[in-house]
PDB file of C-alpha atoms in Angstrom:
ATOM      1  CA  UNK A 180     154.067 101.432 130.087  1.00  0.00           C
ATOM      2  CA  UNK A 181     154.051 104.434 127.780  1.00  0.00           C
ATOM      3  CA  UNK A 182     150.731 105.939 126.774  1.00  0.00           C
ATOM      4  CA  UNK A 183     149.482 104.442 123.627  1.00  0.00           C
ATOM      5  CA  UNK A 184     150.136 107.339 120.960  1.00  0.00           C
ATOM      6  CA  UNK A 185     153.840 107.277 122.048  1.00  0.00           C
ATOM      7  CA  UNK A 186     154.293 103.396 122.211  1.00  0.00           C
ATOM      8  CA  UNK A 187     152.653 103.815 118.649  1.00  0.00           C
ATOM      9  CA  UNK A 188     155.144 106.142 117.413  1.00  0.00           C
ATOM     10  CA  UNK A 189     157.923 103.591 118.832  1.00  0.00           C
ATOM     11  CA  UNK A 190     156.627 101.112 116.825  1.00  0.00           C
ATOM     12  CA  UNK A 191     156.514 103.493 113.714  1.00  0.00           C
ATOM     13  CA  UNK A 192     160.336 104.341 114.309  1.00  0.00           C
ATOM     14  CA  UNK A 193     160.830 100.597 115.074  1.00  0.00           C
ATOM     15  CA  UNK A 194     159.601  99.693 111.512  1.00  0.00           C
ATOM     16  CA  UNK A 195     161.174 102.332 109.890  1.00  0.00           C
ATOM     17  CA  UNK A 196     164.607 101.116 111.173  1.00  0.00           C
ATOM     18  CA  UNK A 197     164.116  97.447 110.026  1.00  0.00           C
ATOM     19  CA  UNK A 198     163.055  98.852 106.473  1.00  0.00           C
ATOM     20  CA  UNK A 199     166.383 100.889 106.371  1.00  0.00           C
ATOM     21  CA  UNK A 200     168.247  97.731 107.271  1.00  0.00           C
ATOM     22  CA  UNK A 201     166.587  95.692 104.911  1.00  0.00           C
ATOM     23  CA  UNK A 202     167.725  98.500 102.550  1.00  0.00           C
ATOM     24  CA  UNK A 203     164.264  99.531 101.357  1.00  0.00           C
ATOM     25  CA  UNK A 204     164.451 103.077 102.358  1.00  0.00           C
ATOM     26  CA  UNK A 205     167.490 105.352 102.966  1.00  0.00           C
ATOM     27  CA  UNK A 206     168.033 106.232 106.678  1.00  0.00           C
ATOM     28  CA  UNK A 207     167.385 109.819 105.811  1.00  0.00           C
ATOM     29  CA  UNK A 208     164.185 109.128 104.128  1.00  0.00           C
ATOM     30  CA  UNK A 209     161.601 112.050 104.865  1.00  0.00           C
ATOM     31  CA  UNK A 210     159.130 109.549 106.689  1.00  0.00           C
ATOM     32  CA  UNK A 211     162.081 108.822 109.068  1.00  0.00           C
ATOM     33  CA  UNK A 212     162.078 112.863 109.723  1.00  0.00           C
ATOM     34  CA  UNK A 213     158.203 112.923 110.255  1.00  0.00           C
ATOM     35  CA  UNK A 214     158.601 109.871 113.044  1.00  0.00           C
ATOM     36  CA  UNK A 215     161.282 111.492 115.002  1.00  0.00           C
ATOM     37  CA  UNK A 216     158.976 114.667 115.230  1.00  0.00           C
ATOM     38  CA  UNK A 217     156.025 112.420 115.953  1.00  0.00           C
ATOM     39  CA  UNK A 218     158.241 111.206 119.123  1.00  0.00           C
ATOM     40  CA  UNK A 219     158.995 115.026 119.947  1.00  0.00           C
ATOM     41  CA  UNK A 220     155.927 115.984 120.110  1.00  0.00           C
ATOM     42  CA  UNK A 221     154.591 112.901 122.101  1.00  0.00           C
ATOM     43  CA  UNK A 222     157.189 112.919 124.508  1.00  0.00           C
ATOM     44  CA  UNK A 223     157.202 116.917 125.026  1.00  0.00           C
ATOM     45  CA  UNK A 224     153.429 116.513 125.790  1.00  0.00           C
ATOM     46  CA  UNK A 225     154.386 114.276 128.543  1.00  0.00           C
ATOM     47  CA  UNK A 226     156.410 116.829 129.986  1.00  0.00           C
ATOM     48  CA  UNK A 227     159.694 114.803 128.848  1.00  0.00           C
ATOM     49  CA  UNK A 228     161.686 118.087 127.400  1.00  0.00           C
ATOM     50  CA  UNK A 229     165.226 116.231 127.190  1.00  0.00           C
ATOM     51  CA  UNK A 230     164.021 113.407 125.176  1.00  0.00           C
ATOM     52  CA  UNK A 231     161.523 115.632 123.322  1.00  0.00           C
ATOM     53  CA  UNK A 232     164.940 117.417 122.237  1.00  0.00           C
ATOM     54  CA  UNK A 233     166.591 114.363 121.416  1.00  0.00           C
ATOM     55  CA  UNK A 234     164.233 112.964 119.027  1.00  0.00           C
ATOM     56  CA  UNK A 235     163.600 116.885 117.643  1.00  0.00           C
ATOM     57  CA  UNK A 236     167.557 117.161 116.844  1.00  0.00           C
ATOM     58  CA  UNK A 237     167.307 113.906 114.986  1.00  0.00           C
ATOM     59  CA  UNK A 238     164.405 115.448 112.970  1.00  0.00           C
ATOM     60  CA  UNK A 239     165.871 118.664 112.077  1.00  0.00           C
ATOM     61  CA  UNK A 240     169.204 117.117 111.190  1.00  0.00           C
ATOM     62  CA  UNK A 241     167.525 115.088 108.281  1.00  0.00           C
ATOM     63  CA  UNK A 242     165.615 117.929 107.210  1.00  0.00           C
ATOM     64  CA  UNK A 243     168.393 120.517 106.591  1.00  0.00           C
ATOM     65  CA  UNK A 244     170.831 118.072 105.415  1.00  0.00           C
ATOM     66  CA  UNK A 245     168.819 116.036 103.030  1.00  0.00           C
ATOM     67  CA  UNK A 246     165.423 117.931 102.612  1.00  0.00           C
ATOM     68  CA  UNK A 247     166.217 121.401 102.341  1.00  0.00           C
ATOM     69  CA  UNK A 248     163.352 122.099 100.000  1.00  0.00           C
ATOM     70  CA  UNK A 249     160.332 120.807 102.864  1.00  0.00           C
ATOM     71  CA  UNK A 250     160.088 124.385 103.816  1.00  0.00           C
ATOM     72  CA  UNK A 251     156.856 123.866 105.620  1.00  0.00           C
ATOM     73  CA  UNK A 252     158.098 121.015 107.400  1.00  0.00           C
ATOM     74  CA  UNK A 253     161.428 122.959 108.291  1.00  0.00           C
ATOM     75  CA  UNK A 254     159.190 125.858 109.551  1.00  0.00           C
ATOM     76  CA  UNK A 255     156.825 123.533 112.049  1.00  0.00           C
ATOM     77  CA  UNK A 256     160.375 122.174 113.497  1.00  0.00           C
ATOM     78  CA  UNK A 257     161.443 125.402 113.945  1.00  0.00           C
ATOM     79  CA  UNK A 258     158.293 126.233 115.865  1.00  0.00           C
ATOM     80  CA  UNK A 259     158.208 123.074 117.838  1.00  0.00           C
ATOM     81  CA  UNK A 260     162.037 123.914 118.765  1.00  0.00           C
ATOM     82  CA  UNK A 261     160.928 127.468 120.332  1.00  0.00           C
ATOM     83  CA  UNK A 262     157.930 125.903 122.082  1.00  0.00           C
ATOM     84  CA  UNK A 263     160.074 123.097 123.715  1.00  0.00           C
ATOM     85  CA  UNK A 264     162.514 125.843 124.874  1.00  0.00           C
ATOM     86  CA  UNK A 265     159.901 127.585 126.459  1.00  0.00           C
ATOM     87  CA  UNK A 266     158.251 125.009 127.945  1.00  0.00           C
ATOM     88  CA  UNK A 267     161.366 123.751 129.811  1.00  0.00           C
ATOM     89  CA  UNK A 268     162.388 127.012 130.649  1.00  0.00           C
ATOM     90  CA  UNK A 269     159.051 127.701 132.362  1.00  0.00           C
ATOM     91  CA  UNK A 270     159.269 124.131 134.170  1.00  0.00           C
ATOM     92  CA  UNK A 271     162.578 125.031 135.535  1.00  0.00           C
ATOM     93  CA  UNK A 272     161.334 128.495 136.761  1.00  0.00           C
ATOM     94  CA  UNK A 273     158.320 126.997 138.342  1.00  0.00           C
ATOM     95  CA  UNK A 274     160.495 124.216 139.921  1.00  0.00           C
ATOM     96  CA  UNK A 275     162.786 126.904 141.246  1.00  0.00           C
ATOM     97  CA  UNK A 276     160.078 129.005 142.564  1.00  0.00           C
ATOM     98  CA  UNK A 277     158.097 126.094 144.359  1.00  0.00           C
ATOM     99  CA  UNK A 278     161.803 125.045 146.096  1.00  0.00           C
ATOM    100  CA  UNK A 279     162.219 129.000 147.050  1.00  0.00           C
ATOM    101  CA  UNK A 280     158.554 129.489 148.446  1.00  0.00           C
ATOM    102  CA  UNK A 281     158.701 125.817 150.346  1.00  0.00           C
ATOM    103  CA  UNK A 282     162.060 126.979 151.985  1.00  0.00           C
ATOM    104  CA  UNK A 283     160.403 130.395 153.016  1.00  0.00           C
ATOM    105  CA  UNK A 284     157.074 128.334 154.178  1.00  0.00           C
ATOM    106  CA  UNK A 285     159.135 126.244 156.484  1.00  0.00           C
ATOM    107  CA  UNK A 286     161.511 129.022 157.785  1.00  0.00           C
ATOM    108  CA  UNK A 287     158.144 130.845 158.806  1.00  0.00           C
ATOM    109  CA  UNK A 288     157.005 127.722 160.512  1.00  0.00           C
ATOM    110  CA  UNK A 289     160.369 127.183 162.352  1.00  0.00           C
ATOM    111  CA  UNK A 290     160.432 130.427 163.511  1.00  0.00           C
ATOM    112  CA  UNK A 291     156.828 130.414 164.607  1.00  0.00           C
ATOM    113  CA  UNK A 292     157.667 127.572 166.635  1.00  0.00           C
ATOM    114  CA  UNK A 293     160.589 129.424 168.231  1.00  0.00           C
ATOM    115  CA  UNK A 294     157.970 132.142 169.118  1.00  0.00           C
ATOM    116  CA  UNK A 295     155.865 129.753 170.750  1.00  0.00           C
ATOM    117  CA  UNK A 296     158.469 128.267 173.104  1.00  0.00           C
ATOM    118  CA  UNK A 297     159.479 132.078 174.162  1.00  0.00           C
ATOM    119  CA  UNK A 298     155.505 132.160 174.627  1.00  0.00           C
ATOM    120  CA  UNK A 299     155.359 135.183 172.310  1.00  0.00           C
ATOM    121  CA  UNK A 300     151.917 134.405 171.339  1.00  0.00           C
ATOM    122  CA  UNK A 301     151.268 137.119 169.097  1.00  0.00           C
ATOM    123  CA  UNK A 302     154.296 136.886 166.961  1.00  0.00           C
ATOM    124  CA  UNK A 303     153.934 133.239 166.538  1.00  0.00           C
ATOM    125  CA  UNK A 304     150.570 133.432 165.337  1.00  0.00           C
ATOM    126  CA  UNK A 305     151.777 136.224 162.872  1.00  0.00           C
ATOM    127  CA  UNK A 306     154.194 133.779 161.491  1.00  0.00           C
ATOM    128  CA  UNK A 307     152.592 130.752 161.316  1.00  0.00           C
ATOM    129  CA  UNK A 308     149.467 132.702 159.542  1.00  0.00           C
ATOM    130  CA  UNK A 309     151.785 133.870 157.169  1.00  0.00           C
ATOM    131  CA  UNK A 310     153.219 130.495 156.451  1.00  0.00           C
ATOM    132  CA  UNK A 311     149.592 129.283 156.185  1.00  0.00           C
ATOM    133  CA  UNK A 312     148.849 131.527 153.547  1.00  0.00           C
ATOM    134  CA  UNK A 313     151.833 130.996 151.442  1.00  0.00           C
ATOM    135  CA  UNK A 314     151.692 127.192 151.886  1.00  0.00           C
ATOM    136  CA  UNK A 315     148.037 127.297 150.628  1.00  0.00           C
ATOM    137  CA  UNK A 316     149.141 129.764 148.061  1.00  0.00           C
ATOM    138  CA  UNK A 317     151.778 127.321 146.683  1.00  0.00           C
ATOM    139  CA  UNK A 318     150.860 123.568 147.704  1.00  0.00           C
ATOM    140  CA  UNK A 319     147.167 123.880 148.017  1.00  0.00           C
ATOM    141  CA  UNK A 320     144.749 123.223 150.291  1.00  0.00           C
ATOM    142  CA  UNK A 321     145.275 119.117 150.524  1.00  0.00           C
ATOM    143  CA  UNK A 322     149.269 119.462 150.820  1.00  0.00           C
ATOM    144  CA  UNK A 323     150.198 117.348 153.942  1.00  0.00           C
ATOM    145  CA  UNK A 324     152.133 120.315 155.121  1.00  0.00           C
ATOM    146  CA  UNK A 325     149.023 122.333 154.521  1.00  0.00           C
ATOM    147  CA  UNK A 326     147.738 119.777 157.359  1.00  0.00           C
ATOM    148  CA  UNK A 327     150.481 120.714 159.677  1.00  0.00           C
ATOM    149  CA  UNK A 328     149.753 124.207 159.525  1.00  0.00           C
ATOM    150  CA  UNK A 329     146.208 124.074 159.828  1.00  0.00           C
ATOM    151  CA  UNK A 330     146.655 122.375 162.963  1.00  0.00           C
ATOM    152  CA  UNK A 331     148.866 124.600 164.166  1.00  0.00           C
ATOM    153  CA  UNK A 332     145.989 127.568 163.425  1.00  0.00           C
ATOM    154  CA  UNK A 333     143.397 125.446 165.309  1.00  0.00           C
ATOM    155  CA  UNK A 334     145.793 125.661 168.307  1.00  0.00           C
ATOM    156  CA  UNK A 335     145.474 129.283 167.932  1.00  0.00           C
ATOM    157  CA  UNK A 336     142.064 129.880 167.832  1.00  0.00           C
ATOM    158  CA  UNK A 337     141.235 127.602 170.488  1.00  0.00           C
ATOM    159  CA  UNK A 338     143.925 129.811 172.778  1.00  0.00           C
ATOM    160  CA  UNK A 339     141.581 132.682 171.667  1.00  0.00           C
ATOM    161  CA  UNK A 340     138.749 130.979 172.729  1.00  0.00           C
ATOM    162  CA  UNK A 341     137.261 130.675 169.254  1.00  0.00           C
ATOM    163  CA  UNK A 342     136.519 127.231 169.343  1.00  0.00           C
ATOM    164  CA  UNK A 343     134.254 126.816 166.638  1.00  0.00           C
ATOM    165  CA  UNK A 344     136.796 128.437 164.221  1.00  0.00           C
ATOM    166  CA  UNK A 345     139.211 126.036 165.847  1.00  0.00           C
ATOM    167  CA  UNK A 346     137.578 122.825 165.277  1.00  0.00           C
ATOM    168  CA  UNK A 347     137.254 124.091 161.475  1.00  0.00           C
ATOM    169  CA  UNK A 348     140.904 124.056 161.336  1.00  0.00           C
ATOM    170  CA  UNK A 349     141.346 120.815 163.215  1.00  0.00           C
ATOM    171  CA  UNK A 350     138.529 119.070 160.669  1.00  0.00           C
ATOM    172  CA  UNK A 351     140.716 120.234 157.740  1.00  0.00           C
ATOM    173  CA  UNK A 352     144.147 119.215 159.161  1.00  0.00           C
ATOM    174  CA  UNK A 353     142.257 115.561 160.176  1.00  0.00           C
ATOM    175  CA  UNK A 354     140.994 115.452 156.502  1.00  0.00           C
ATOM    176  CA  UNK A 355     144.291 115.904 154.942  1.00  0.00           C
ATOM    177  CA  UNK A 356     145.917 113.765 157.209  1.00  0.00           C
ATOM    178  CA  UNK A 357     143.485 110.649 156.804  1.00  0.00           C
ATOM    179  CA  UNK A 358     143.756 111.202 152.697  1.00  0.00           C
ATOM    180  CA  UNK A 359     147.567 111.952 152.269  1.00  0.00           C
ATOM    181  CA  UNK A 360     149.770 109.192 150.812  1.00  0.00           C
ATOM    182  CA  UNK A 361     152.619 110.800 153.156  1.00  0.00           C
ATOM    183  CA  UNK A 362     152.808 109.484 156.442  1.00  0.00           C
ATOM    184  CA  UNK A 363     151.810 111.360 158.913  1.00  0.00           C
ATOM    185  CA  UNK A 364     150.370 109.234 161.932  1.00  0.00           C
ATOM    186  CA  UNK A 365     151.676 111.225 164.787  1.00  0.00           C
ATOM    187  CA  UNK A 366     150.066 114.531 163.682  1.00  0.00           C
ATOM    188  CA  UNK A 367     146.830 112.276 162.689  1.00  0.00           C
ATOM    189  CA  UNK A 368     146.807 111.010 166.617  1.00  0.00           C
ATOM    190  CA  UNK A 369     147.426 114.111 167.559  1.00  0.00           C
ATOM    191  CA  UNK A 370     144.803 116.025 165.834  1.00  0.00           C
ATOM    192  CA  UNK A 371     142.608 113.660 166.630  1.00  0.00           C
ATOM    193  CA  UNK A 372     143.142 114.444 170.209  1.00  0.00           C
ATOM    194  CA  UNK A 373     142.715 118.034 169.580  1.00  0.00           C
ATOM    195  CA  UNK A 374     139.685 117.818 167.724  1.00  0.00           C
ATOM    196  CA  UNK A 375     137.894 115.319 170.201  1.00  0.00           C
ATOM    197  CA  UNK A 376     138.287 117.437 172.959  1.00  0.00           C
ATOM    198  CA  UNK A 377     136.892 120.536 171.381  1.00  0.00           C
ATOM    199  CA  UNK A 378     134.048 118.530 170.361  1.00  0.00           C
ATOM    200  CA  UNK A 379     133.512 116.968 173.650  1.00  0.00           C
ATOM    201  CA  UNK A 380     133.713 120.253 175.589  1.00  0.00           C
ATOM    202  CA  UNK A 381     130.840 121.984 172.932  1.00  0.00           C
ATOM    203  CA  UNK A 382     128.426 119.019 173.525  1.00  0.00           C
ATOM    204  CA  UNK A 383     129.311 116.708 170.512  1.00  0.00           C
ATOM    205  CA  UNK A 384     129.870 114.197 172.909  1.00  0.00           C
ATOM    206  CA  UNK A 385     129.869 110.877 170.626  1.00  0.00           C
ATOM    207  CA  UNK A 386     132.111 112.333 167.913  1.00  0.00           C
ATOM    208  CA  UNK A 387     134.438 113.885 170.540  1.00  0.00           C
ATOM    209  CA  UNK A 388     134.508 110.520 172.644  1.00  0.00           C
ATOM    210  CA  UNK A 389     134.697 108.374 169.119  1.00  0.00           C
ATOM    211  CA  UNK A 390     137.995 110.799 168.266  1.00  0.00           C
ATOM    212  CA  UNK A 391     139.516 110.418 172.013  1.00  0.00           C
ATOM    213  CA  UNK A 392     139.033 106.816 171.929  1.00  0.00           C
ATOM    214  CA  UNK A 393     141.076 106.452 168.105  1.00  0.00           C
ATOM    215  CA  UNK A 394     143.695 108.989 169.570  1.00  0.00           C
ATOM    216  CA  UNK A 395     144.239 107.111 172.378  1.00  0.00           C
ATOM    217  CA  UNK A 396     144.533 103.687 170.292  1.00  0.00           C
ATOM    218  CA  UNK A 397     146.745 105.521 168.117  1.00  0.00           C
ATOM    219  CA  UNK A 398     149.334 106.515 170.468  1.00  0.00           C
ATOM    220  CA  UNK A 399     149.131 103.092 172.069  1.00  0.00           C
ATOM    221  CA  UNK A 400     150.135 101.724 168.792  1.00  0.00           C
ATOM    222  CA  UNK A 401     152.955 104.320 168.032  1.00  0.00           C
ATOM    223  CA  UNK A 402     154.549 104.581 171.657  1.00  0.00           C
ATOM    224  CA  UNK A 403     152.951 101.537 173.420  1.00  0.00           C
ATOM    225  CA  UNK A 404     151.653 104.059 175.976  1.00  0.00           C
ATOM    226  CA  UNK A 405     148.119 102.406 177.663  1.00  0.00           C
ATOM    227  CA  UNK A 406     145.135 104.563 177.051  1.00  0.00           C
ATOM    228  CA  UNK A 407     144.678 105.860 180.614  1.00  0.00           C
ATOM    229  CA  UNK A 408     148.439 107.001 181.265  1.00  0.00           C
ATOM    230  CA  UNK A 409     149.387 110.527 180.599  1.00  0.00           C
ATOM    231  CA  UNK A 410     146.452 111.448 179.204  1.00  0.00           C
ATOM    232  CA  UNK A 411     146.696 115.275 178.087  1.00  0.00           C
ATOM    233  CA  UNK A 412     147.808 117.269 175.036  1.00  0.00           C
ATOM    234  CA  UNK A 413     151.433 117.593 176.565  1.00  0.00           C
ATOM    235  CA  UNK A 414     151.986 114.200 175.813  1.00  0.00           C
ATOM    236  CA  UNK A 415     150.386 114.099 172.417  1.00  0.00           C
ATOM    237  CA  UNK A 416     152.471 116.944 171.286  1.00  0.00           C
ATOM    238  CA  UNK A 417     155.357 115.022 172.243  1.00  0.00           C
ATOM    239  CA  UNK A 418     154.282 112.334 169.354  1.00  0.00           C
ATOM    240  CA  UNK A 419     155.487 114.783 166.702  1.00  0.00           C
ATOM    241  CA  UNK A 420     159.095 116.125 166.238  1.00  0.00           C
ATOM    242  CA  UNK A 421     159.575 119.642 167.196  1.00  0.00           C
ATOM    243  CA  UNK A 422     160.840 120.475 163.772  1.00  0.00           C
ATOM    244  CA  UNK A 423     157.596 119.169 162.406  1.00  0.00           C
ATOM    245  CA  UNK A 424     155.361 121.205 164.285  1.00  0.00           C
TER     246      UNK A 424
END
């Protein structure tokens, strides 16, 4: 359902159309022009720029052809046209920029994965760290792909023996996977296993065992693998497609 102001403006236009059909006012009455402009502003506020331009064009046609003396109204109309144009241009540019950034982030992540398979650990870490920084800057700290890179960063710090830092990254990844509307079940299961294992190794046995139990139950749900079979991170990594690492 449209927001209340836009719905009100639609009803206003409908009532004026009925008045035109009943020959109570002309089709180029100034009130109709103003109603069109109301709709232009309302839809523009919702980011519906194409629709806003349509209503704006109808308003401008009436004013220029039938009310050329309405100088103030025409000035406001041209001002809105400038605002609409700038807003739409900014939206299109931002959209392209975001898509470019996303492609760059993905490329860095995949190249980092390739370096992992080559056991070029330092190169992989550098690439994934750059991807993580770009990802957070572009999409924020709660985006599901940020979670993927949080997990990867945790793995690096775990390998460096900096388990406390690794745990922080794994917790961040887990929080994202648990709250995102995007289905990330395999990532969720894998991160629970990693975090559970690290917490257990540091003596936080209760939370660690709880997460390991949830990970095993999750893997059994996804793959049908009994909890006691192939109980190592290698098999939990296999839950996540290579391209989604």
